[in-house]
């Protein structure tokens, strides 16, 4: 890690470890998020001052956090723009399995993992072994996934599976956070099950990249696929 040189009050040179690029970018990202939220509280007020509204940012974007974790690995050597189309296909196939084929949560998870693995293997082979540009491969993958989504079902599917609804509607209260509603009742703040899953994925990815040989390999590749 590079060191910064400074001079103390007695005129003596001293060195201190400079903040790494990773920590700097993380600090900037967190700072920008809280600054923007502070502006929303100051100028918009209302529900932005309630703890639940802050937690709803996590509730509404838990799936994006999981997708971003996967993209953070792929982006080291290229780019994958098919993730949106693959997500649509996974959701539609899982919904059809749960609602029309008598599937369970386990079968829906296996279908999602199977579809994601298939797209990853095919696109990875085309990029790594046939040396086709990742943008072109993933663009074709995106169109293929969207087309397959309409083949699976042209109409929206509303899932009524009891097991799925139980997970979807699960609420985990956050101690010490809450607000009083219009009826004067105290309503505790909560996060959904998806937030817990997303945070677990973030921690696992952090451990993978930080303390495993595979993770160090991702860092070593960086933005150079030739490396």
Short mmCIF file of C-alpha atoms in Angstrom, two decimals:
data_model
loop_
_atom_site.label_atom_id
_atom_site.label_comp_id
_atom_site.label_asym_id
_atom_site.label_seq_id
_atom_site.Cartn_x
_atom_site.Cartn_y
_atom_site.Cartn_z
CA UNK A 1 0.00 0.00 0.00
CA UNK A 2 1.51 3.43 -0.92
CA UNK A 3 2.43 5.78 1.90
CA UNK A 4 1.80 9.52 2.09
CA UNK A 5 4.58 11.81 3.37
CA UNK A 6 3.77 14.71 5.70
CA UNK A 7 5.65 17.08 8.02
CA UNK A 8 4.92 17.36 11.76
CA UNK A 9 5.08 20.52 13.90
CA UNK A 10 8.82 20.04 14.53
CA UNK A 11 9.52 19.89 10.80
CA UNK A 12 10.22 16.18 10.79
CA UNK A 13 9.07 13.96 7.97
CA UNK A 14 6.58 11.25 8.82
CA UNK A 15 4.75 8.72 6.71
CA UNK A 16 1.28 7.26 6.97
CA UNK A 17 -0.48 4.60 4.97
CA UNK A 18 -2.64 6.07 2.21
CA UNK A 19 -6.22 4.90 1.76
CA UNK A 20 -6.45 2.19 -0.87
CA UNK A 21 -8.49 2.75 -4.03
CA UNK A 22 -11.03 0.15 -2.89
CA UNK A 23 -11.61 1.78 0.49
CA UNK A 24 -11.73 5.21 -1.11
CA UNK A 25 -14.42 4.20 -3.61
CA UNK A 26 -16.42 2.48 -0.85
CA UNK A 27 -16.19 5.59 1.34
CA UNK A 28 -17.28 7.84 -1.53
CA UNK A 29 -20.23 5.56 -2.36
CA UNK A 30 -21.47 5.48 1.24
CA UNK A 31 -20.99 9.24 1.62
CA UNK A 32 -22.93 10.03 -1.60
CA UNK A 33 -25.79 7.74 -0.52
CA UNK A 34 -26.21 9.42 2.87
CA UNK A 35 -25.81 12.92 1.39
CA UNK A 36 -28.57 12.26 -1.15
CA UNK A 37 -30.82 10.78 1.54
CA UNK A 38 -30.15 13.81 3.75
CA UNK A 39 -31.19 16.11 0.89
CA UNK A 40 -34.39 14.07 0.52
CA UNK A 41 -35.11 14.47 4.24
CA UNK A 42 -34.40 18.22 4.21
CA UNK A 43 -36.23 19.17 1.01
CA UNK A 44 -38.94 16.49 0.72
CA UNK A 45 -39.44 15.50 4.35
CA UNK A 46 -42.56 13.48 4.96
CA UNK A 47 -42.03 9.75 4.79
CA UNK A 48 -38.28 10.12 4.28
CA UNK A 49 -37.94 10.92 7.97
CA UNK A 50 -39.46 7.57 8.96
CA UNK A 51 -37.13 4.61 9.59
CA UNK A 52 -39.36 2.28 7.58
CA UNK A 53 -38.88 4.37 4.45
CA UNK A 54 -35.12 3.99 4.79
CA UNK A 55 -35.45 0.22 5.24
CA UNK A 56 -37.78 0.05 2.24
CA UNK A 57 -34.81 1.03 0.08
CA UNK A 58 -33.33 -2.33 1.05
CA UNK A 59 -36.67 -4.15 0.81
CA UNK A 60 -37.30 -2.90 -2.73
CA UNK A 61 -33.76 -3.47 -3.99
CA UNK A 62 -32.70 -6.73 -2.35
CA UNK A 63 -32.81 -8.54 -5.69
CA UNK A 64 -30.61 -5.85 -7.29
CA UNK A 65 -28.06 -6.32 -4.51
CA UNK A 66 -27.82 -10.03 -5.30
CA UNK A 67 -27.48 -9.31 -9.04
CA UNK A 68 -24.81 -6.68 -8.35
CA UNK A 69 -22.79 -9.25 -6.40
CA UNK A 70 -22.71 -11.53 -9.42
CA UNK A 71 -21.90 -8.67 -11.77
CA UNK A 72 -19.03 -7.53 -9.57
CA UNK A 73 -17.23 -10.78 -10.41
CA UNK A 74 -18.06 -10.80 -14.13
CA UNK A 75 -17.02 -7.17 -14.61
CA UNK A 76 -13.39 -7.99 -13.72
CA UNK A 77 -12.71 -9.41 -17.16
CA UNK A 78 -15.58 -8.20 -19.34
CA UNK A 79 -19.24 -7.26 -19.18
CA UNK A 80 -22.53 -9.15 -19.08
CA UNK A 81 -25.62 -7.30 -20.29
CA UNK A 82 -27.79 -10.43 -20.39
CA UNK A 83 -28.41 -10.41 -16.64
CA UNK A 84 -31.76 -8.60 -16.96
CA UNK A 85 -33.09 -11.00 -19.59
CA UNK A 86 -31.87 -14.05 -17.67
CA UNK A 87 -33.54 -12.73 -14.52
CA UNK A 88 -36.85 -12.38 -16.41
CA UNK A 89 -36.56 -15.94 -17.69
CA UNK A 90 -35.71 -17.33 -14.25
CA UNK A 91 -38.63 -15.51 -12.62
CA UNK A 92 -41.12 -16.58 -15.28
CA UNK A 93 -39.98 -20.21 -15.33
CA UNK A 94 -40.05 -20.39 -11.54
CA UNK A 95 -43.50 -18.77 -11.38
CA UNK A 96 -44.93 -21.19 -13.96
CA UNK A 97 -43.44 -24.12 -12.05
CA UNK A 98 -44.96 -22.95 -8.76
CA UNK A 99 -48.36 -22.00 -10.10
CA UNK A 100 -49.10 -24.32 -13.02
CA UNK A 101 -46.89 -27.36 -12.48
CA UNK A 102 -47.38 -27.93 -8.76
CA UNK A 103 -43.76 -27.17 -7.96
CA UNK A 104 -42.23 -26.25 -4.62
CA UNK A 105 -39.77 -23.61 -3.51
CA UNK A 106 -36.96 -26.15 -3.90
CA UNK A 107 -37.87 -26.98 -7.50
CA UNK A 108 -38.17 -23.27 -8.32
CA UNK A 109 -34.70 -22.63 -6.87
CA UNK A 110 -33.25 -25.56 -8.83
CA UNK A 111 -34.84 -24.25 -12.04
CA UNK A 112 -33.36 -20.80 -11.44
CA UNK A 113 -29.91 -22.20 -10.70
CA UNK A 114 -30.10 -24.47 -13.75
CA UNK A 115 -31.03 -21.63 -16.11
CA UNK A 116 -28.33 -19.36 -14.70
CA UNK A 117 -25.71 -22.11 -14.89
CA UNK A 118 -26.65 -22.94 -18.49
CA UNK A 119 -26.36 -19.34 -19.64
CA UNK A 120 -23.10 -18.91 -17.73
CA UNK A 121 -21.49 -22.02 -19.22
CA UNK A 122 -22.53 -21.28 -22.80
CA UNK A 123 -21.63 -17.61 -22.73
CA UNK A 124 -18.42 -18.29 -20.80
CA UNK A 125 -17.37 -20.88 -23.39
CA UNK A 126 -18.05 -18.49 -26.28
CA UNK A 127 -16.04 -15.72 -24.61
CA UNK A 128 -13.14 -17.71 -23.15
CA UNK A 129 -12.57 -20.38 -25.81
CA UNK A 130 -13.94 -18.86 -29.02
CA UNK A 131 -12.65 -15.38 -28.13
CA UNK A 132 -15.91 -13.59 -28.98
CA UNK A 133 -16.42 -10.17 -27.41
CA UNK A 134 -18.40 -10.40 -24.12
CA UNK A 135 -20.66 -7.55 -25.22
CA UNK A 136 -21.73 -9.40 -28.37
CA UNK A 137 -22.21 -12.73 -26.58
CA UNK A 138 -24.21 -11.31 -23.69
CA UNK A 139 -26.27 -9.14 -26.07
CA UNK A 140 -27.31 -12.28 -27.94
CA UNK A 141 -27.94 -13.97 -24.60
CA UNK A 142 -30.20 -11.12 -23.52
CA UNK A 143 -32.37 -11.37 -26.66
CA UNK A 144 -32.49 -15.16 -26.39
CA UNK A 145 -33.53 -15.01 -22.72
CA UNK A 146 -36.28 -12.48 -23.44
CA UNK A 147 -37.56 -14.60 -26.31
CA UNK A 148 -37.59 -17.71 -24.14
CA UNK A 149 -39.51 -15.80 -21.48
CA UNK A 150 -42.39 -15.19 -23.89
CA UNK A 151 -42.30 -18.86 -24.93
CA UNK A 152 -42.61 -20.01 -21.31
CA UNK A 153 -45.63 -17.74 -20.82
CA UNK A 154 -47.04 -14.83 -22.79
CA UNK A 155 -49.29 -13.76 -19.92
CA UNK A 156 -48.32 -12.53 -16.45
CA UNK A 157 -48.36 -15.26 -13.81
CA UNK A 158 -49.64 -14.54 -10.30
CA UNK A 159 -48.14 -17.00 -7.84
CA UNK A 160 -50.47 -18.24 -5.10
CA UNK A 161 -48.23 -21.03 -3.80
CA UNK A 162 -48.51 -21.01 0.01
CA UNK A 163 -44.85 -21.72 0.62
CA UNK A 164 -43.75 -18.93 -1.71
CA UNK A 165 -46.19 -16.45 -0.19
CA UNK A 166 -45.01 -17.36 3.32
CA UNK A 167 -41.43 -16.48 2.40
CA UNK A 168 -42.45 -13.39 0.43
CA UNK A 169 -44.59 -11.99 3.23
CA UNK A 170 -42.15 -12.82 6.05
CA UNK A 171 -41.23 -9.77 8.11
CA UNK A 172 -38.28 -9.34 10.48
CA UNK A 173 -38.75 -6.47 12.92
CA UNK A 174 -35.81 -4.19 13.68
CA UNK A 175 -35.57 -3.46 17.44
CA UNK A 176 -35.57 0.20 18.37
CA UNK A 177 -36.89 1.45 15.03
CA UNK A 178 -40.49 2.32 14.30
CA UNK A 179 -43.03 5.11 14.04
CA UNK A 180 -46.51 6.03 15.18
CA UNK A 181 -49.26 5.83 12.55
CA UNK A 182 -52.28 8.10 12.15
CA UNK A 183 -54.23 6.04 14.68
CA UNK A 184 -51.59 6.62 17.33
CA UNK A 185 -50.37 3.04 17.20
CA UNK A 186 -46.67 2.25 17.31
CA UNK A 187 -45.61 0.26 14.25
CA UNK A 188 -42.15 -1.35 14.42
CA UNK A 189 -39.90 -1.09 11.37
CA UNK A 190 -39.16 -4.29 9.48
CA UNK A 191 -37.10 -5.82 6.71
CA UNK A 192 -38.20 -8.60 4.38
CA UNK A 193 -36.61 -12.02 4.01
CA UNK A 194 -35.02 -10.95 0.75
CA UNK A 195 -32.90 -8.38 2.57
CA UNK A 196 -31.45 -11.06 4.84
CA UNK A 197 -30.66 -13.22 1.81
CA UNK A 198 -29.03 -10.29 0.03
CA UNK A 199 -26.87 -9.43 3.06
CA UNK A 200 -25.79 -13.07 3.40
CA UNK A 201 -24.79 -13.08 -0.29
CA UNK A 202 -22.79 -9.86 0.20
CA UNK A 203 -20.93 -11.33 3.19
CA UNK A 204 -20.20 -14.58 1.35
CA UNK A 205 -18.92 -12.72 -1.71
CA UNK A 206 -16.77 -10.50 0.50
CA UNK A 207 -15.21 -13.55 2.15
CA UNK A 208 -14.73 -15.20 -1.25
CA UNK A 209 -12.92 -12.22 -2.73
CA UNK A 210 -10.98 -11.36 0.39
CA UNK A 211 -9.72 -14.66 1.76
CA UNK A 212 -9.80 -17.32 -0.94
CA UNK A 213 -7.43 -18.21 -3.77
CA UNK A 214 -10.27 -17.88 -6.27
CA UNK A 215 -11.05 -14.38 -5.04
CA UNK A 216 -7.43 -13.25 -5.32
CA UNK A 217 -7.48 -14.62 -8.84
CA UNK A 218 -10.40 -12.34 -9.70
CA UNK A 219 -8.45 -9.36 -8.36
CA UNK A 220 -5.36 -10.44 -10.32
CA UNK A 221 -7.32 -10.54 -13.59
CA UNK A 222 -8.69 -7.05 -13.02
CA UNK A 223 -9.79 -5.43 -16.26
CA UNK A 224 -7.37 -7.40 -18.46
CA UNK A 225 -8.82 -10.61 -19.85
CA UNK A 226 -5.39 -11.39 -21.34
CA UNK A 227 -3.95 -11.57 -17.82
#
